[in-house]
PDB file of C-alpha atoms and ligand atoms in Angstrom:
ATOM      1  CA  MET A   1     -19.756 -13.235   4.095  1.00  0.00           C
ATOM      2  CA  ASP A   2     -18.863 -11.183   1.005  1.00  0.00           C
ATOM      3  CA  LYS A   3     -15.614  -9.265   0.609  1.00  0.00           C
ATOM      4  CA  GLN A   4     -17.181  -5.926   1.515  1.00  0.00           C
ATOM      5  CA  ASN A   5     -18.468  -7.242   4.831  1.00  0.00           C
ATOM      6  CA  LEU A   6     -15.240  -9.069   5.630  1.00  0.00           C
ATOM      7  CA  LEU A   7     -13.323  -5.852   5.032  1.00  0.00           C
ATOM      8  CA  GLU A   8     -15.723  -3.907   7.243  1.00  0.00           C
ATOM      9  CA  GLU A   9     -15.229  -6.482   9.979  1.00  0.00           C
ATOM     10  CA  CYS A  10     -11.457  -6.068   9.653  1.00  0.00           C
ATOM     11  CA  ARG A  11     -11.822  -2.267   9.641  1.00  0.00           C
ATOM     12  CA  ARG A  12     -13.733  -2.400  12.925  1.00  0.00           C
ATOM     13  CA  ASP A  13     -10.908  -4.380  14.530  1.00  0.00           C
ATOM     14  CA  VAL A  14      -8.287  -1.911  13.308  1.00  0.00           C
ATOM     15  CA  MET A  15     -10.311   1.066  14.592  1.00  0.00           C
ATOM     16  CA  GLU A  16      -9.892  -0.287  18.112  1.00  0.00           C
ATOM     17  CA  CYS A  17      -6.300  -1.392  17.717  1.00  0.00           C
ATOM     18  CA  LYS A  18      -3.739  -0.552  20.391  1.00  0.00           C
ATOM     19  CA  ARG A  19      -1.109  -3.090  19.397  1.00  0.00           C
ATOM     20  CA  CYS A  20       1.651  -0.502  18.981  1.00  0.00           C
ATOM     21  CA  VAL A  21       2.289   2.974  20.399  1.00  0.00           C
ATOM     22  CA  LEU A  22       0.940   4.784  17.352  1.00  0.00           C
ATOM     23  CA  TRP A  23      -2.622   4.511  18.604  1.00  0.00           C
ATOM     24  CA  LYS A  24      -1.822   7.160  21.206  1.00  0.00           C
ATOM     25  CA  THR A  25      -1.093   9.918  18.700  1.00  0.00           C
ATOM     26  CA  ARG A  26      -3.355   9.024  15.775  1.00  0.00           C
ATOM     27  CA  LYS A  27      -6.405  11.149  15.022  1.00  0.00           C
ATOM     28  CA  ASN A  28      -7.851   8.508  12.741  1.00  0.00           C
ATOM     29  CA  VAL A  29      -6.991   5.013  11.649  1.00  0.00           C
ATOM     30  CA  VAL A  30      -6.367   4.866   7.902  1.00  0.00           C
ATOM     31  CA  PHE A  31      -7.639   1.432   6.983  1.00  0.00           C
ATOM     32  CA  GLY A  32      -7.898   1.439   3.196  1.00  0.00           C
ATOM     33  CA  GLN A  33     -10.112   2.542   0.343  1.00  0.00           C
ATOM     34  CA  GLY A  34     -11.379   1.094  -2.899  1.00  0.00           C
ATOM     35  CA  LYS A  35     -13.102  -1.817  -4.521  1.00  0.00           C
ATOM     36  CA  PRO A  36     -13.252  -5.034  -2.481  1.00  0.00           C
ATOM     37  CA  GLU A  37     -13.152  -6.995  -5.756  1.00  0.00           C
ATOM     38  CA  ALA A  38     -10.136  -5.085  -7.100  1.00  0.00           C
ATOM     39  CA  ARG A  39      -7.576  -7.138  -9.008  1.00  0.00           C
ATOM     40  CA  ILE A  40      -4.875  -4.693  -8.041  1.00  0.00           C
ATOM     41  CA  VAL A  41      -3.895  -3.449  -4.584  1.00  0.00           C
ATOM     42  CA  PHE A  42      -1.537  -0.528  -3.930  1.00  0.00           C
ATOM     43  CA  VAL A  43       0.366  -0.572  -0.664  1.00  0.00           C
ATOM     44  CA  GLY A  44       2.007   2.653   0.509  1.00  0.00           C
ATOM     45  CA  GLU A  45       3.999   3.328   3.638  1.00  0.00           C
ATOM     46  CA  ALA A  46       2.072   5.063   6.410  1.00  0.00           C
ATOM     47  CA  PRO A  47      -0.561   7.789   6.756  1.00  0.00           C
ATOM     48  CA  GLY A  48       0.709  11.358   6.732  1.00  0.00           C
ATOM     49  CA  TYR A  49      -0.829  14.552   8.128  1.00  0.00           C
ATOM     50  CA  ASN A  50      -3.837  14.723   5.793  1.00  0.00           C
ATOM     51  CA  GLU A  51      -4.576  11.014   5.908  1.00  0.00           C
ATOM     52  CA  ASP A  52      -4.526  11.083   9.706  1.00  0.00           C
ATOM     53  CA  LEU A  53      -7.007  13.985   9.706  1.00  0.00           C
ATOM     54  CA  LYS A  54      -9.419  12.362   7.267  1.00  0.00           C
ATOM     55  CA  GLY A  55      -8.890   8.632   7.728  1.00  0.00           C
ATOM     56  CA  ILE A  56      -8.435   8.180   3.959  1.00  0.00           C
ATOM     57  CA  PRO A  57      -5.232   6.886   2.325  1.00  0.00           C
ATOM     58  CA  PHE A  58      -3.327   9.115  -0.076  1.00  0.00           C
ATOM     59  CA  CYS A  59      -5.606  12.154   0.252  1.00  0.00           C
ATOM     60  CA  GLY A  60      -2.799  14.763   0.313  1.00  0.00           C
ATOM     61  CA  LYS A  61      -0.131  15.808  -2.185  1.00  0.00           C
ATOM     62  CA  ALA A  62       1.209  12.279  -2.766  1.00  0.00           C
ATOM     63  CA  GLY A  63      -2.397  11.252  -3.397  1.00  0.00           C
ATOM     64  CA  GLU A  64      -2.731  13.871  -6.141  1.00  0.00           C
ATOM     65  CA  VAL A  65       0.275  12.307  -7.851  1.00  0.00           C
ATOM     66  CA  LEU A  66      -1.181   8.830  -7.383  1.00  0.00           C
ATOM     67  CA  ASP A  67      -4.418   9.969  -9.054  1.00  0.00           C
ATOM     68  CA  ILE A  68      -2.437  11.349 -12.018  1.00  0.00           C
ATOM     69  CA  LEU A  69      -0.542   8.068 -12.322  1.00  0.00           C
ATOM     70  CA  LEU A  70      -3.729   6.000 -12.127  1.00  0.00           C
ATOM     71  CA  SER A  71      -5.473   8.106 -14.736  1.00  0.00           C
ATOM     72  CA  SER A  72      -2.417   7.801 -17.022  1.00  0.00           C
ATOM     73  CA  ILE A  73      -3.332   4.110 -17.325  1.00  0.00           C
ATOM     74  CA  ASN A  74      -7.093   4.757 -17.399  1.00  0.00           C
ATOM     75  CA  LEU A  75      -7.748   3.692 -13.830  1.00  0.00           C
ATOM     76  CA  LYS A  76      -9.673   5.471 -11.105  1.00  0.00           C
ATOM     77  CA  ARG A  77      -9.444   5.006  -7.380  1.00  0.00           C
ATOM     78  CA  GLU A  78     -12.752   3.157  -7.474  1.00  0.00           C
ATOM     79  CA  ASP A  79     -11.184   0.491  -9.720  1.00  0.00           C
ATOM     80  CA  VAL A  80      -8.389  -0.399  -7.316  1.00  0.00           C
ATOM     81  CA  TYR A  81      -7.760  -0.854  -3.598  1.00  0.00           C
ATOM     82  CA  ILE A  82      -5.318   1.407  -1.744  1.00  0.00           C
ATOM     83  CA  THR A  83      -3.852   0.880   1.696  1.00  0.00           C
ATOM     84  CA  ASN A  84      -0.606   1.165   3.664  1.00  0.00           C
ATOM     85  CA  ILE A  85       1.883  -1.020   5.504  1.00  0.00           C
ATOM     86  CA  ILE A  86       0.862   0.625   8.774  1.00  0.00           C
ATOM     87  CA  LYS A  87      -2.522   2.091   9.558  1.00  0.00           C
ATOM     88  CA  CYS A  88      -1.725   4.921  11.992  1.00  0.00           C
ATOM     89  CA  ARG A  89       0.419   7.993  11.392  1.00  0.00           C
ATOM     90  CA  PRO A  90       3.900   8.020  12.918  1.00  0.00           C
ATOM     91  CA  PRO A  91       4.375  11.350  14.763  1.00  0.00           C
ATOM     92  CA  GLU A  92       6.086  14.032  12.628  1.00  0.00           C
ATOM     93  CA  ASN A  93       5.956  11.546   9.733  1.00  0.00           C
ATOM     94  CA  ARG A  94       8.997   9.712  11.084  1.00  0.00           C
ATOM     95  CA  ASP A  95       9.853   6.369   9.484  1.00  0.00           C
ATOM     96  CA  PRO A  96       7.842   3.438  10.790  1.00  0.00           C
ATOM     97  CA  GLU A  97       9.734   1.231  13.224  1.00  0.00           C
ATOM     98  CA  GLU A  98      10.311  -2.475  12.784  1.00  0.00           C
ATOM     99  CA  GLU A  99       8.090  -3.318  15.735  1.00  0.00           C
ATOM    100  CA  GLU A 100       5.221  -1.184  14.426  1.00  0.00           C
ATOM    101  CA  ILE A 101       5.417  -2.907  11.049  1.00  0.00           C
ATOM    102  CA  GLU A 102       5.433  -6.305  12.726  1.00  0.00           C
ATOM    103  CA  LYS A 103       2.410  -5.459  14.873  1.00  0.00           C
ATOM    104  CA  CYS A 104       0.392  -3.895  12.086  1.00  0.00           C
ATOM    105  CA  THR A 105       0.978  -6.055   9.026  1.00  0.00           C
ATOM    106  CA  PRO A 106      -1.346  -8.886  10.094  1.00  0.00           C
ATOM    107  CA  TYR A 107      -4.129  -6.432   9.151  1.00  0.00           C
ATOM    108  CA  LEU A 108      -2.600  -5.895   5.717  1.00  0.00           C
ATOM    109  CA  GLU A 109      -2.345  -9.659   5.291  1.00  0.00           C
ATOM    110  CA  ARG A 110      -6.010  -9.996   6.218  1.00  0.00           C
ATOM    111  CA  GLN A 111      -6.977  -7.339   3.673  1.00  0.00           C
ATOM    112  CA  ILE A 112      -5.020  -9.139   0.970  1.00  0.00           C
ATOM    113  CA  GLU A 113      -6.484 -12.518   1.912  1.00  0.00           C
ATOM    114  CA  ILE A 114      -9.986 -11.070   1.592  1.00  0.00           C
ATOM    115  CA  ILE A 115      -9.443  -9.144  -1.644  1.00  0.00           C
ATOM    116  CA  LYS A 116      -7.277 -11.820  -3.296  1.00  0.00           C
ATOM    117  CA  PRO A 117      -5.749  -9.456  -5.852  1.00  0.00           C
ATOM    118  CA  SER A 118      -3.658 -10.762  -8.722  1.00  0.00           C
ATOM    119  CA  ILE A 119      -1.266  -7.816  -8.492  1.00  0.00           C
ATOM    120  CA  ILE A 120       0.186  -6.071  -5.448  1.00  0.00           C
ATOM    121  CA  CYS A 121       1.980  -2.786  -6.125  1.00  0.00           C
ATOM    122  CA  CYS A 122       4.520  -1.691  -3.564  1.00  0.00           C
ATOM    123  CA  LEU A 123       4.705   2.077  -3.365  1.00  0.00           C
ATOM    124  CA  GLY A 124       8.125   2.918  -1.997  1.00  0.00           C
ATOM    125  CA  ARG A 125      10.880   1.170  -0.136  1.00  0.00           C
ATOM    126  CA  TYR A 126       9.077   0.129   3.033  1.00  0.00           C
ATOM    127  CA  SER A 127       6.383  -1.630   1.157  1.00  0.00           C
ATOM    128  CA  LEU A 128       8.872  -3.227  -1.238  1.00  0.00           C
ATOM    129  CA  ARG A 129      11.074  -4.458   1.593  1.00  0.00           C
ATOM    130  CA  TYR A 130       8.086  -5.907   3.387  1.00  0.00           C
ATOM    131  CA  PHE A 131       6.867  -7.945   0.421  1.00  0.00           C
ATOM    132  CA  ILE A 132      10.345  -9.127  -0.605  1.00  0.00           C
ATOM    133  CA  ASN A 133      10.904 -10.466   2.918  1.00  0.00           C
ATOM    134  CA  ARG A 134       7.390 -11.756   3.408  1.00  0.00           C
ATOM    135  CA  PHE A 135       7.426 -13.862   0.269  1.00  0.00           C
ATOM    136  CA  SER A 136      11.170 -14.610   0.246  1.00  0.00           C
ATOM    137  CA  LEU A 137      11.415 -13.156  -3.240  1.00  0.00           C
ATOM    138  CA  LYS A 138      14.689 -13.846  -4.968  1.00  0.00           C
ATOM    139  CA  GLU A 139      15.088 -10.240  -6.155  1.00  0.00           C
ATOM    140  CA  LYS A 140      17.777  -8.360  -4.293  1.00  0.00           C
ATOM    141  CA  GLY A 141      18.130  -4.624  -4.325  1.00  0.00           C
ATOM    142  CA  SER A 142      16.415  -1.416  -3.369  1.00  0.00           C
ATOM    143  CA  ILE A 143      13.616   0.578  -4.893  1.00  0.00           C
ATOM    144  CA  SER A 144      16.122   2.502  -7.027  1.00  0.00           C
ATOM    145  CA  THR A 145      17.217  -0.700  -8.779  1.00  0.00           C
ATOM    146  CA  LEU A 146      13.936  -2.646  -8.669  1.00  0.00           C
ATOM    147  CA  HIS A 147      11.391   0.047  -9.604  1.00  0.00           C
ATOM    148  CA  GLY A 148       9.335  -1.007 -12.602  1.00  0.00           C
ATOM    149  CA  ARG A 149      10.034  -4.695 -11.961  1.00  0.00           C
ATOM    150  CA  VAL A 150       7.316  -7.363 -11.938  1.00  0.00           C
ATOM    151  CA  MET A 151       8.123 -10.161  -9.479  1.00  0.00           C
ATOM    152  CA  GLU A 152       6.401 -13.508  -9.054  1.00  0.00           C
ATOM    153  CA  ILE A 153       5.406 -15.170  -5.800  1.00  0.00           C
ATOM    154  CA  ARG A 154       6.009 -18.873  -6.261  1.00  0.00           C
ATOM    155  CA  GLU A 155       4.812 -20.472  -3.075  1.00  0.00           C
ATOM    156  CA  GLY A 156       1.907 -20.849  -0.695  1.00  0.00           C
ATOM    157  CA  LEU A 157      -1.403 -19.110  -0.399  1.00  0.00           C
ATOM    158  CA  PHE A 158      -0.392 -16.192  -2.602  1.00  0.00           C
ATOM    159  CA  SER A 159       1.303 -18.112  -5.391  1.00  0.00           C
ATOM    160  CA  SER A 160       0.535 -16.643  -8.809  1.00  0.00           C
ATOM    161  CA  VAL A 161       0.239 -13.162  -7.313  1.00  0.00           C
ATOM    162  CA  LYS A 162       2.560 -10.660  -8.937  1.00  0.00           C
ATOM    163  CA  ILE A 163       4.417  -8.015  -6.958  1.00  0.00           C
ATOM    164  CA  VAL A 164       5.262  -4.785  -8.757  1.00  0.00           C
ATOM    165  CA  ALA A 165       7.873  -2.396  -7.381  1.00  0.00           C
ATOM    166  CA  LEU A 166       7.023   1.273  -7.873  1.00  0.00           C
ATOM    167  CA  TYR A 167       8.514   4.500  -6.585  1.00  0.00           C
ATOM    168  CA  HIS A 168       6.467   6.197  -3.897  1.00  0.00           C
ATOM    169  CA  PRO A 169       4.324   8.966  -5.513  1.00  0.00           C
ATOM    170  CA  ALA A 170       5.762  11.481  -2.993  1.00  0.00           C
ATOM    171  CA  VAL A 171       8.988  11.308  -5.014  1.00  0.00           C
ATOM    172  CA  ALA A 172       7.297  13.456  -7.662  1.00  0.00           C
ATOM    173  CA  VAL A 173       6.058  15.919  -5.034  1.00  0.00           C
ATOM    174  CA  TYR A 174       9.665  16.661  -4.090  1.00  0.00           C
ATOM    175  CA  ASP A 175      10.986  16.433  -7.646  1.00  0.00           C
ATOM    176  CA  PRO A 176       8.350  17.038 -10.388  1.00  0.00           C
ATOM    177  CA  ASN A 177      10.901  15.905 -13.005  1.00  0.00           C
ATOM    178  CA  LYS A 178      10.411  12.374 -11.707  1.00  0.00           C
ATOM    179  CA  LEU A 179       6.762  12.266 -12.780  1.00  0.00           C
ATOM    180  CA  GLU A 180       7.627  10.952 -16.251  1.00  0.00           C
ATOM    181  CA  LEU A 181       9.694   8.154 -14.752  1.00  0.00           C
ATOM    182  CA  LEU A 182       6.834   7.199 -12.447  1.00  0.00           C
ATOM    183  CA  LYS A 183       4.420   7.235 -15.372  1.00  0.00           C
ATOM    184  CA  ARG A 184       6.722   4.953 -17.354  1.00  0.00           C
ATOM    185  CA  ASP A 185       6.826   2.470 -14.479  1.00  0.00           C
ATOM    186  CA  PHE A 186       3.046   2.657 -14.039  1.00  0.00           C
ATOM    187  CA  HIS A 187       2.599   1.931 -17.715  1.00  0.00           C
ATOM    188  CA  ILE A 188       3.773  -1.626 -17.049  1.00  0.00           C
ATOM    189  CA  LEU A 189       0.464  -2.195 -15.271  1.00  0.00           C
ATOM    190  CA  SER A 190      -1.517  -1.579 -18.438  1.00  0.00           C
ATOM    191  CA  ARG A 191      -0.310  -4.905 -19.809  1.00  0.00           C
ATOM    192  CA  PHE A 192      -2.445  -6.680 -17.209  1.00  0.00           C
ATOM    193  CA  ASN A 193      -6.153  -7.164 -17.547  1.00  0.00           C
ATOM    194  CA  LEU A 194      -7.376  -4.991 -14.667  1.00  0.00           C
TER     195      LEU A 194
HETATM  196  N1  LIG B 201       2.057   8.292   1.963  1.00  0.00           N
HETATM  197  C1  LIG B 201       1.785   6.994   2.160  1.00  0.00           C
HETATM  198  O1  LIG B 201       2.662   6.136   2.093  1.00  0.00           O
HETATM  199  N2  LIG B 201       0.536   6.666   2.423  1.00  0.00           N
HETATM  200  C2  LIG B 201      -0.462   7.537   2.480  1.00  0.00           C
HETATM  201  O2  LIG B 201      -1.582   7.122   2.721  1.00  0.00           O
HETATM  202  C3  LIG B 201      -0.146   8.893   2.270  1.00  0.00           C
HETATM  203  C4  LIG B 201       1.118   9.246   2.018  1.00  0.00           C
HETATM  204 FE1  LIG B 202      -2.600  -0.930  15.593  1.00  0.00          FE
HETATM  205 FE2  LIG B 202      -1.325  -0.658  13.308  1.00  0.00          FE
HETATM  206 FE3  LIG B 202      -2.274   1.484  14.510  1.00  0.00          FE
HETATM  207 FE4  LIG B 202      -0.185   0.226  15.542  1.00  0.00          FE
HETATM  208  S1  LIG B 202      -0.248   1.280  13.562  1.00  0.00           S
HETATM  209  S2  LIG B 202      -1.991   0.935  16.670  1.00  0.00           S
HETATM  210  S3  LIG B 202      -0.650  -1.914  15.053  1.00  0.00           S
HETATM  211  S4  LIG B 202      -3.479  -0.204  13.674  1.00  0.00           S
END
């Protein structure tokens, strides 16, 4: 089966998912969007109000910032793949809970196994924490110290994949002065052949 079909198969499973409590309050599952052959995957936190309504990742204000950042390095959404750590919206946009992350991330792992990107960009602290733990990366610190850093996975199935720590685009929604900083971090991606 090709990547497109494998992703569709995975999407169908997620649409029916009731593994954690978030299924009860979601309007739509937000599975992911983009090119199945993408070399770069962006992983945000969780769907917000707009994403929940439409079932599309980053389709609200943070998404507008993400589009600006992508176009600053000559990329479009169609060139990349975008998804989140968890696929259903936490009520009132509360932080995702440990158990929800644990229940949901097997889907993210499946998406990554299908797409086989060479670069995974963590958007924000939840995503960064997940990948640092998941791959036992040696880097210690938070998004405020690690943003803009390229980290290497050295073991297992994903060895040779690079993890890039980036601020969550919503940061620039709350503080437009941060946009330049986000653009500078994004610029690091232009050194890769995407
Ligand atoms: N914030 C996220 O982390 N993901 C989305 O899809 C939208 C906003
Ligand atoms: Fe399933 Fe993930 Fe939605 Fe929870 S957040 S119901 S684990 S798809």
